[in-house]
mmCIF file of C-alpha atoms and ligand atoms in Angstrom:
data_model
loop_
_atom_site.group_PDB
_atom_site.id
_atom_site.type_symbol
_atom_site.label_atom_id
_atom_site.label_comp_id
_atom_site.label_asym_id
_atom_site.label_seq_id
_atom_site.Cartn_x
_atom_site.Cartn_y
_atom_site.Cartn_z
ATOM 1 C CA MET A 1 -11.487 -33.315 14.163
ATOM 2 C CA PHE A 2 -8.452 -31.003 15.086
ATOM 3 C CA LYS A 3 -7.605 -30.331 18.885
ATOM 4 C CA SER A 4 -8.959 -26.991 20.463
ATOM 5 C CA LEU A 5 -6.207 -23.747 20.428
ATOM 6 C CA ALA A 6 -8.204 -21.912 23.065
ATOM 7 C CA GLY A 7 -6.286 -19.974 25.253
ATOM 8 C CA ARG A 8 -3.335 -19.780 22.827
ATOM 9 C CA THR A 9 -1.994 -16.486 22.293
ATOM 10 C CA VAL A 10 -1.678 -15.433 18.886
ATOM 11 C CA ILE A 11 -0.258 -11.581 17.249
ATOM 12 C CA VAL A 12 -1.552 -10.993 13.714
ATOM 13 C CA THR A 13 0.308 -7.777 12.165
ATOM 14 C CA GLY A 14 -1.696 -6.024 9.819
ATOM 15 C CA ALA A 15 -4.899 -6.895 11.284
ATOM 16 C CA SER A 16 -6.799 -3.359 11.496
ATOM 17 C CA LYS A 17 -7.968 -5.043 7.858
ATOM 18 C CA GLY A 18 -8.398 -7.207 4.777
ATOM 19 C CA ILE A 19 -6.803 -10.511 5.598
ATOM 20 C CA GLY A 20 -5.652 -10.174 8.947
ATOM 21 C CA LYS A 21 -8.520 -9.029 10.138
ATOM 22 C CA GLY A 22 -10.101 -11.780 8.750
ATOM 23 C CA ILE A 23 -7.266 -13.882 10.000
ATOM 24 C CA ALA A 24 -7.880 -12.277 13.722
ATOM 25 C CA ARG A 25 -11.888 -12.540 13.293
ATOM 26 C CA ARG A 26 -10.735 -16.379 13.338
ATOM 27 C CA PHE A 27 -8.499 -17.030 16.236
ATOM 28 C CA ALA A 28 -10.746 -15.292 17.651
ATOM 29 C CA GLU A 29 -14.036 -17.317 17.191
ATOM 30 C CA VAL A 30 -11.547 -20.458 18.033
ATOM 31 C CA GLY A 31 -11.232 -18.717 21.868
ATOM 32 C CA CYS A 32 -7.112 -17.672 21.144
ATOM 33 C CA ASN A 33 -6.304 -14.438 22.692
ATOM 34 C CA VAL A 34 -5.793 -12.045 19.984
ATOM 35 C CA MET A 35 -3.323 -8.938 19.398
ATOM 36 C CA VAL A 36 -4.167 -6.604 17.221
ATOM 37 C CA VAL A 37 -1.315 -4.683 14.941
ATOM 38 C CA SER A 38 -1.128 -1.524 12.625
ATOM 39 C CA ARG A 39 0.480 0.929 12.175
ATOM 40 C CA ASN A 40 -2.929 3.533 13.186
ATOM 41 C CA ILE A 41 -4.217 2.165 16.958
ATOM 42 C CA ALA A 42 -7.525 3.751 16.352
ATOM 43 C CA ASP A 43 -8.221 1.570 13.312
ATOM 44 C CA GLY A 44 -6.860 -1.618 15.673
ATOM 45 C CA GLU A 45 -9.071 -0.626 18.406
ATOM 46 C CA ALA A 46 -11.848 -0.128 16.670
ATOM 47 C CA VAL A 47 -10.887 -4.174 15.286
ATOM 48 C CA ALA A 48 -10.542 -5.095 18.826
ATOM 49 C CA ALA A 49 -13.789 -3.695 19.492
ATOM 50 C CA GLU A 50 -15.715 -5.480 16.864
ATOM 51 C CA LEU A 51 -14.359 -8.763 17.694
ATOM 52 C CA GLN A 52 -14.738 -8.961 21.219
ATOM 53 C CA GLY A 53 -17.107 -11.462 22.150
ATOM 54 C CA HIS A 54 -16.258 -13.340 19.249
ATOM 55 C CA GLY A 55 -14.619 -16.152 21.831
ATOM 56 C CA GLY A 56 -11.287 -14.946 22.859
ATOM 57 C CA LYS A 57 -9.597 -11.692 24.366
ATOM 58 C CA ILE A 58 -8.587 -9.360 22.170
ATOM 59 C CA ALA A 59 -6.143 -6.290 22.614
ATOM 60 C CA ALA A 60 -4.528 -4.033 19.768
ATOM 61 C CA ILE A 61 -1.223 -1.841 19.842
ATOM 62 C CA GLY A 62 0.108 0.818 17.219
ATOM 63 C CA ALA A 63 2.796 -0.711 16.009
ATOM 64 C CA ASP A 64 5.037 -0.397 12.402
ATOM 65 C CA VAL A 65 6.979 -3.834 11.771
ATOM 66 C CA SER A 66 9.300 -2.470 9.861
ATOM 67 C CA THR A 67 11.223 -0.748 12.518
ATOM 68 C CA PRO A 68 12.994 -3.126 14.869
ATOM 69 C CA GLU A 69 11.761 -0.736 17.746
ATOM 70 C CA GLY A 70 7.795 -1.349 16.393
ATOM 71 C CA ALA A 71 8.206 -5.083 16.534
ATOM 72 C CA LYS A 72 9.963 -4.911 20.052
ATOM 73 C CA ALA A 73 7.050 -3.006 21.258
ATOM 74 C CA MET A 74 4.648 -5.105 19.747
ATOM 75 C CA ALA A 75 6.221 -8.548 20.915
ATOM 76 C CA GLU A 76 6.643 -6.599 24.766
ATOM 77 C CA ALA A 77 2.962 -5.312 24.768
ATOM 78 C CA THR A 78 1.686 -9.147 23.944
ATOM 79 C CA LEU A 79 4.066 -10.829 26.758
ATOM 80 C CA ALA A 80 2.691 -7.840 29.161
ATOM 81 C CA HIS A 81 -1.274 -8.710 28.120
ATOM 82 C CA PHE A 82 -1.592 -11.968 27.520
ATOM 83 C CA GLY A 83 1.855 -13.541 29.285
ATOM 84 C CA ALA A 84 2.775 -15.588 26.266
ATOM 85 C CA ILE A 85 3.194 -15.872 21.915
ATOM 86 C CA ASP A 86 2.311 -19.126 20.869
ATOM 87 C CA ILE A 87 1.186 -18.220 16.977
ATOM 88 C CA LEU A 88 2.583 -15.114 14.985
ATOM 89 C CA CYS A 89 0.703 -14.361 12.004
ATOM 90 C CA ALA A 90 3.300 -11.797 10.171
ATOM 91 C CA ASN A 91 0.875 -10.612 8.179
ATOM 92 C CA ALA A 92 1.569 -7.005 7.515
ATOM 93 C CA GLY A 93 2.196 -5.872 3.692
ATOM 94 C CA ILE A 94 1.797 -2.952 1.358
ATOM 95 C CA PHE A 95 1.650 -3.187 -2.689
ATOM 96 C CA PRO A 96 1.635 0.408 -4.186
ATOM 97 C CA ALA A 97 2.465 -0.195 -7.914
ATOM 98 C CA ALA A 98 5.418 0.833 -9.894
ATOM 99 C CA LYS A 99 7.040 0.434 -13.171
ATOM 100 C CA LEU A 100 10.804 -0.689 -13.129
ATOM 101 C CA ALA A 101 11.292 2.338 -15.900
ATOM 102 C CA SER A 102 10.237 4.929 -13.111
ATOM 103 C CA MET A 103 10.438 3.497 -9.878
ATOM 104 C CA THR A 104 12.627 4.831 -7.485
ATOM 105 C CA VAL A 105 14.985 3.833 -4.275
ATOM 106 C CA GLU A 106 12.489 4.628 -1.941
ATOM 107 C CA GLU A 107 9.842 2.863 -3.667
ATOM 108 C CA PHE A 108 11.652 -0.585 -3.660
ATOM 109 C CA ASP A 109 12.793 -0.153 -0.203
ATOM 110 C CA HIS A 110 9.576 1.216 1.312
ATOM 111 C CA VAL A 111 7.946 -2.310 0.042
ATOM 112 C CA MET A 112 10.747 -4.767 1.099
ATOM 113 C CA ASN A 113 11.249 -2.900 4.422
ATOM 114 C CA THR A 114 7.417 -3.422 5.366
ATOM 115 C CA ASN A 115 6.917 -7.006 3.383
ATOM 116 C CA LEU A 116 10.410 -8.747 4.091
ATOM 117 C CA ARG A 117 12.089 -6.464 6.524
ATOM 118 C CA GLY A 118 8.642 -6.518 8.963
ATOM 119 C CA THR A 119 8.245 -10.193 8.259
ATOM 120 C CA PHE A 120 12.052 -10.576 9.575
ATOM 121 C CA LEU A 121 11.408 -8.209 12.927
ATOM 122 C CA SER A 122 8.499 -9.994 13.333
ATOM 123 C CA VAL A 123 9.846 -13.373 13.617
ATOM 124 C CA SER A 124 13.046 -11.703 15.675
ATOM 125 C CA ALA A 125 10.955 -10.114 18.625
ATOM 126 C CA CYS A 126 8.527 -13.402 18.955
ATOM 127 C CA LEU A 127 11.544 -15.592 19.012
ATOM 128 C CA PRO A 128 12.198 -15.816 22.612
ATOM 129 C CA ALA A 129 8.384 -16.508 23.689
ATOM 130 C CA LEU A 130 7.910 -18.796 20.827
ATOM 131 C CA LYS A 131 10.328 -20.920 21.741
ATOM 132 C CA VAL A 132 8.987 -20.853 25.281
ATOM 133 C CA SER A 133 5.524 -21.668 23.828
ATOM 134 C CA GLY A 134 7.236 -25.076 22.777
ATOM 135 C CA ARG A 135 4.355 -25.103 20.059
ATOM 136 C CA GLY A 136 5.413 -21.845 18.287
ATOM 137 C CA ARG A 137 3.963 -21.562 15.083
ATOM 138 C CA ILE A 138 4.593 -18.591 12.445
ATOM 139 C CA ILE A 139 2.611 -18.146 9.492
ATOM 140 C CA LEU A 140 3.763 -15.704 6.542
ATOM 141 C CA THR A 141 1.380 -14.197 4.631
ATOM 142 C CA SER A 142 3.247 -13.860 1.049
ATOM 143 C CA SER A 143 0.918 -14.621 -2.317
ATOM 144 C CA ILE A 144 0.755 -15.978 -5.705
ATOM 145 C CA THR A 145 2.519 -12.801 -6.765
ATOM 146 C CA GLY A 146 6.266 -12.938 -6.931
ATOM 147 C CA PRO A 147 6.469 -17.133 -5.871
ATOM 148 C CA ILE A 148 5.101 -17.947 -8.915
ATOM 149 C CA THR A 149 3.004 -14.941 -10.547
ATOM 150 C CA GLY A 150 4.259 -11.612 -12.364
ATOM 151 C CA PHE A 151 2.379 -8.374 -12.817
ATOM 152 C CA PRO A 152 3.795 -5.270 -14.350
ATOM 153 C CA GLY A 153 3.727 -2.757 -11.184
ATOM 154 C CA TRP A 154 5.018 -5.459 -9.008
ATOM 155 C CA SER A 155 8.344 -5.803 -9.402
ATOM 156 C CA HIS A 156 9.427 -4.642 -6.115
ATOM 157 C CA TYR A 157 6.512 -6.372 -4.432
ATOM 158 C CA GLY A 158 6.546 -9.433 -5.970
ATOM 159 C CA ALA A 159 10.691 -9.937 -4.796
ATOM 160 C CA SER A 160 9.408 -8.857 -1.360
ATOM 161 C CA LYS A 161 6.745 -11.591 -1.775
ATOM 162 C CA ALA A 162 9.065 -14.598 -3.060
ATOM 163 C CA GLY A 163 11.636 -13.308 -0.318
ATOM 164 C CA GLN A 164 9.517 -14.506 2.523
ATOM 165 C CA LEU A 165 9.470 -17.899 1.207
ATOM 166 C CA GLY A 166 13.143 -17.834 0.871
ATOM 167 C CA PHE A 167 13.107 -16.441 4.391
ATOM 168 C CA MET A 168 11.084 -19.330 5.615
ATOM 169 C CA ARG A 169 12.775 -22.645 4.211
ATOM 170 C CA THR A 170 15.956 -21.161 6.224
ATOM 171 C CA ALA A 171 13.709 -20.435 9.562
ATOM 172 C CA ALA A 172 11.994 -23.381 9.759
ATOM 173 C CA ILE A 173 15.007 -25.833 9.528
ATOM 174 C CA GLU A 174 16.569 -23.193 12.169
ATOM 175 C CA LEU A 175 13.737 -23.622 14.159
ATOM 176 C CA ALA A 176 12.348 -27.128 14.133
ATOM 177 C CA PRO A 177 14.597 -28.263 16.838
ATOM 178 C CA SER A 178 12.461 -25.364 19.039
ATOM 179 C CA GLY A 179 9.382 -27.231 17.992
ATOM 180 C CA ILE A 180 8.267 -23.784 15.719
ATOM 181 C CA THR A 181 6.591 -25.025 12.724
ATOM 182 C CA VAL A 182 7.408 -21.531 9.828
ATOM 183 C CA ASN A 183 4.331 -22.214 7.218
ATOM 184 C CA ALA A 184 2.822 -19.412 4.301
ATOM 185 C CA VAL A 185 -0.740 -18.554 3.246
ATOM 186 C CA MET A 186 0.109 -17.446 -0.677
ATOM 187 C CA PRO A 187 -3.617 -16.174 -1.748
ATOM 188 C CA GLY A 188 -4.403 -15.215 -5.157
ATOM 189 C CA ASN A 189 -6.814 -12.266 -4.946
ATOM 190 C CA ILE A 190 -8.505 -11.545 -2.099
ATOM 191 C CA PHE A 191 -11.331 -9.258 -1.757
ATOM 192 C CA THR A 192 -10.210 -6.604 1.009
ATOM 193 C CA GLU A 193 -10.532 -2.649 1.360
ATOM 194 C CA GLY A 194 -7.287 -3.195 0.156
ATOM 195 C CA LEU A 195 -7.998 -4.157 -3.666
ATOM 196 C CA GLU A 196 -10.762 -2.432 -3.660
ATOM 197 C CA GLY A 197 -8.981 0.374 -3.887
ATOM 198 C CA MET A 198 -7.278 -0.981 -7.194
ATOM 199 C CA GLY A 199 -10.481 0.322 -8.636
ATOM 200 C CA PRO A 200 -14.210 -1.837 -10.386
ATOM 201 C CA GLU A 201 -12.453 -2.512 -14.059
ATOM 202 C CA TYR A 202 -9.167 -4.260 -12.214
ATOM 203 C CA ILE A 203 -11.116 -6.547 -10.062
ATOM 204 C CA ALA A 204 -13.689 -7.644 -12.815
ATOM 205 C CA SER A 205 -10.615 -8.923 -15.139
ATOM 206 C CA MET A 206 -9.331 -10.748 -12.299
ATOM 207 C CA GLU A 207 -12.601 -12.701 -11.360
ATOM 208 C CA ALA A 208 -12.465 -13.102 -14.882
ATOM 209 C CA SER A 209 -9.048 -15.189 -15.337
ATOM 210 C CA ILE A 210 -9.594 -16.950 -12.063
ATOM 211 C CA PRO A 211 -11.371 -20.678 -12.834
ATOM 212 C CA GLN A 212 -13.859 -20.249 -9.804
ATOM 213 C CA ARG A 213 -14.919 -16.735 -10.843
ATOM 214 C CA ARG A 214 -14.692 -15.479 -7.669
ATOM 215 C CA LEU A 215 -12.116 -13.602 -5.965
ATOM 216 C CA GLY A 216 -11.176 -14.983 -2.731
ATOM 217 C CA SER A 217 -12.032 -14.037 0.962
ATOM 218 C CA VAL A 218 -10.546 -13.298 3.997
ATOM 219 C CA ALA A 219 -12.039 -15.970 5.347
ATOM 220 C CA ASP A 220 -10.344 -18.523 2.652
ATOM 221 C CA ILE A 221 -7.398 -17.166 3.786
ATOM 222 C CA ALA A 222 -8.170 -17.870 7.402
ATOM 223 C CA ASN A 223 -9.055 -20.906 7.522
ATOM 224 C CA ALA A 224 -5.574 -21.818 5.785
ATOM 225 C CA ALA A 225 -3.557 -19.716 8.361
ATOM 226 C CA LEU A 226 -5.743 -21.789 10.913
ATOM 227 C CA PHE A 227 -4.718 -24.677 9.878
ATOM 228 C CA PHE A 228 -1.168 -24.094 9.775
ATOM 229 C CA ALA A 229 -1.428 -23.091 13.784
ATOM 230 C CA THR A 230 -3.135 -26.693 14.943
ATOM 231 C CA ASP A 231 -1.156 -29.474 16.720
ATOM 232 C CA GLU A 232 -2.135 -31.686 13.639
ATOM 233 C CA ALA A 233 -0.086 -29.838 11.351
ATOM 234 C CA ALA A 234 2.818 -29.717 14.104
ATOM 235 C CA TYR A 235 4.629 -32.181 11.145
ATOM 236 C CA ILE A 236 3.840 -29.012 8.169
ATOM 237 C CA THR A 237 7.170 -26.864 7.662
ATOM 238 C CA GLY A 238 8.938 -24.366 5.174
ATOM 239 C CA GLN A 239 5.573 -24.847 2.926
ATOM 240 C CA GLY A 240 3.630 -22.882 1.039
ATOM 241 C CA MET A 241 -0.249 -23.334 0.922
ATOM 242 C CA VAL A 242 -1.429 -21.618 -2.336
ATOM 243 C CA ILE A 243 -5.433 -20.677 -2.265
ATOM 244 C CA ASP A 244 -6.692 -18.381 -4.988
ATOM 245 C CA GLY A 245 -9.646 -20.287 -6.807
ATOM 246 C CA GLY A 246 -7.479 -22.057 -9.460
ATOM 247 C CA GLN A 247 -5.680 -18.437 -10.754
ATOM 248 C CA ILE A 248 -2.216 -19.945 -11.584
ATOM 249 C CA LEU A 249 -3.547 -23.186 -13.173
ATOM 250 C CA PRO A 250 -4.597 -22.049 -16.543
ATOM 251 C CA GLU A 251 -1.798 -22.282 -18.946
ATOM 252 C CA SER A 252 -3.284 -19.492 -21.785
ATOM 253 C CA PRO A 253 -6.309 -17.480 -21.493
ATOM 254 C CA ALA A 254 -7.571 -20.313 -24.043
ATOM 255 C CA ALA A 255 -7.839 -22.328 -20.895
ATOM 256 C CA ILE A 256 -10.090 -19.845 -19.641
ATOM 257 C CA ALA A 257 -11.951 -19.160 -22.266
ATOM 258 C CA GLU A 258 -12.293 -23.254 -22.993
ATOM 259 C CA MET A 259 -14.365 -23.371 -19.803
ATOM 260 C CA ASP A 260 -17.314 -21.469 -21.691
ATOM 261 C CA ILE A 261 -17.827 -23.628 -24.504
ATOM 262 C CA ALA A 262 -19.936 -26.344 -23.921
HETATM 263 P P1 NAP B 301 -4.809 -3.857 3.359
HETATM 264 O O1 NAP B 301 -6.223 -4.375 3.577
HETATM 265 O O2 NAP B 301 -4.258 -2.536 2.769
HETATM 266 O O3 NAP B 301 -3.980 -4.190 4.820
HETATM 267 C C1 NAP B 301 -2.807 -3.856 5.482
HETATM 268 C C2 NAP B 301 -2.838 -3.912 6.574
HETATM 269 O O4 NAP B 301 -1.269 -4.071 7.305
HETATM 270 C C3 NAP B 301 -3.599 -2.667 7.834
HETATM 271 O O5 NAP B 301 -3.663 -3.424 8.484
HETATM 272 C C4 NAP B 301 -2.322 -1.765 8.135
HETATM 273 O O6 NAP B 301 -2.464 -1.002 9.214
HETATM 274 C C5 NAP B 301 -1.403 -2.999 7.814
HETATM 275 N N1 NAP B 301 0.135 -2.622 7.736
HETATM 276 C C6 NAP B 301 0.938 -1.865 6.708
HETATM 277 N N2 NAP B 301 2.182 -1.788 6.726
HETATM 278 C C7 NAP B 301 2.179 -1.701 8.210
HETATM 279 C C8 NAP B 301 3.328 -1.380 9.019
HETATM 280 N N3 NAP B 301 4.437 -0.924 8.401
HETATM 281 N N4 NAP B 301 3.522 -1.993 10.352
HETATM 282 C C9 NAP B 301 2.148 -2.271 10.990
HETATM 283 N N5 NAP B 301 0.507 -2.703 10.418
HETATM 284 C C10 NAP B 301 1.249 -2.391 8.836
HETATM 285 O O7 NAP B 301 -3.997 -5.205 2.892
HETATM 286 P P2 NAP B 301 -4.954 -7.095 2.554
HETATM 287 O O8 NAP B 301 -5.003 -6.646 1.491
HETATM 288 O O9 NAP B 301 -5.477 -7.471 3.498
HETATM 289 O O10 NAP B 301 -3.093 -7.975 2.182
HETATM 290 C C11 NAP B 301 -2.480 -8.381 3.838
HETATM 291 C C12 NAP B 301 -0.931 -9.753 2.978
HETATM 292 O O11 NAP B 301 -1.840 -9.768 2.342
HETATM 293 C C13 NAP B 301 -0.048 -8.772 3.003
HETATM 294 O O12 NAP B 301 1.060 -8.888 3.021
HETATM 295 C C14 NAP B 301 -0.834 -8.233 1.011
HETATM 296 O O13 NAP B 301 0.829 -8.830 0.303
HETATM 297 C C15 NAP B 301 -0.914 -9.941 1.294
HETATM 298 N N6 NAP B 301 -1.744 -10.769 0.029
HETATM 299 C C16 NAP B 301 -2.698 -9.529 -0.433
HETATM 300 C C17 NAP B 301 -3.837 -9.939 -1.374
HETATM 301 C C18 NAP B 301 -4.761 -9.590 -1.714
HETATM 302 O O14 NAP B 301 -5.188 -10.185 -2.864
HETATM 303 N N7 NAP B 301 -5.474 -8.315 -1.049
HETATM 304 C C19 NAP B 301 -3.090 -11.080 -2.245
HETATM 305 C C20 NAP B 301 -1.932 -11.816 -1.882
HETATM 306 C C21 NAP B 301 -1.790 -11.613 -1.020
HETATM 307 P P3 NAP B 301 -1.931 0.310 9.243
HETATM 308 O O15 NAP B 301 -1.848 0.789 7.294
HETATM 309 O O16 NAP B 301 -2.798 1.056 9.911
HETATM 310 O O17 NAP B 301 -1.009 0.067 8.968
#
């Protein structure tokens, strides 16, 4: 149905774990060259080794996307290794919880610097190469948390995820003449190592609140990211796609309770 993406080069930030690893796997499976980015190079190299032989060529770099130096090193290493950057999946993100009453400036800045500043720096560093590509694709990993919903402890996180969508809309306008599209996947609760750390009670409560009664998989998100990267999605830009098993739909807990009544 879709034209092949084989041979295109994709950078996936935050690809050593979770959603990013799932995105890297999916792009590798369709024959893309994939640069796996994370701060911990050993984790990234382990993923690169795991994905070898799944299709495209894989490499890894240790880089902190919240710094200009890290983002620049990531783009330069990708160009040196693969000779192009066609697709950027700006996925790296953190979600430490802190309630407003006790949130420190450092905690706020750490989340914003990784999630929002890291998005800006990653896009900026890759922009010259994406322009050369002529069919550049930027895919941000936002969230439902912030743009649509809220959760206690995540005011800084929600602001960073909503901020990514604000960034996306203007970037999409500015980059349209260069043939670059900018879109976002907006996951609900996805089962990852990061989410696993929230504990079994949190996971069970989330499953109970989702109409499909399951957490999403990293493949659910990776498939949406892959679609945004295709030639067939060339006319879609500045859009967010919610992938959440219906999580944002119930207007009250009663809507979920009603599902169980025959
Ligand atoms: P995760 O399992 O904790 O993985 C996070 C990844 O980001 C790791 O590879 C981590 O590696 C990397 N990373 C963190 N800070 C970085 C930095 N400054 N520079 C480079 N890499 C960095 O997280 P996840 O659950 O997959 O989440 C990935 C994205 O999806 C995030 O943007 C998150 O907001 C979003 N999201 C997740 C969910 C969910 O349910 N899991 C829902 C909605 C949105 P290092 O620590 O080695 O750097």
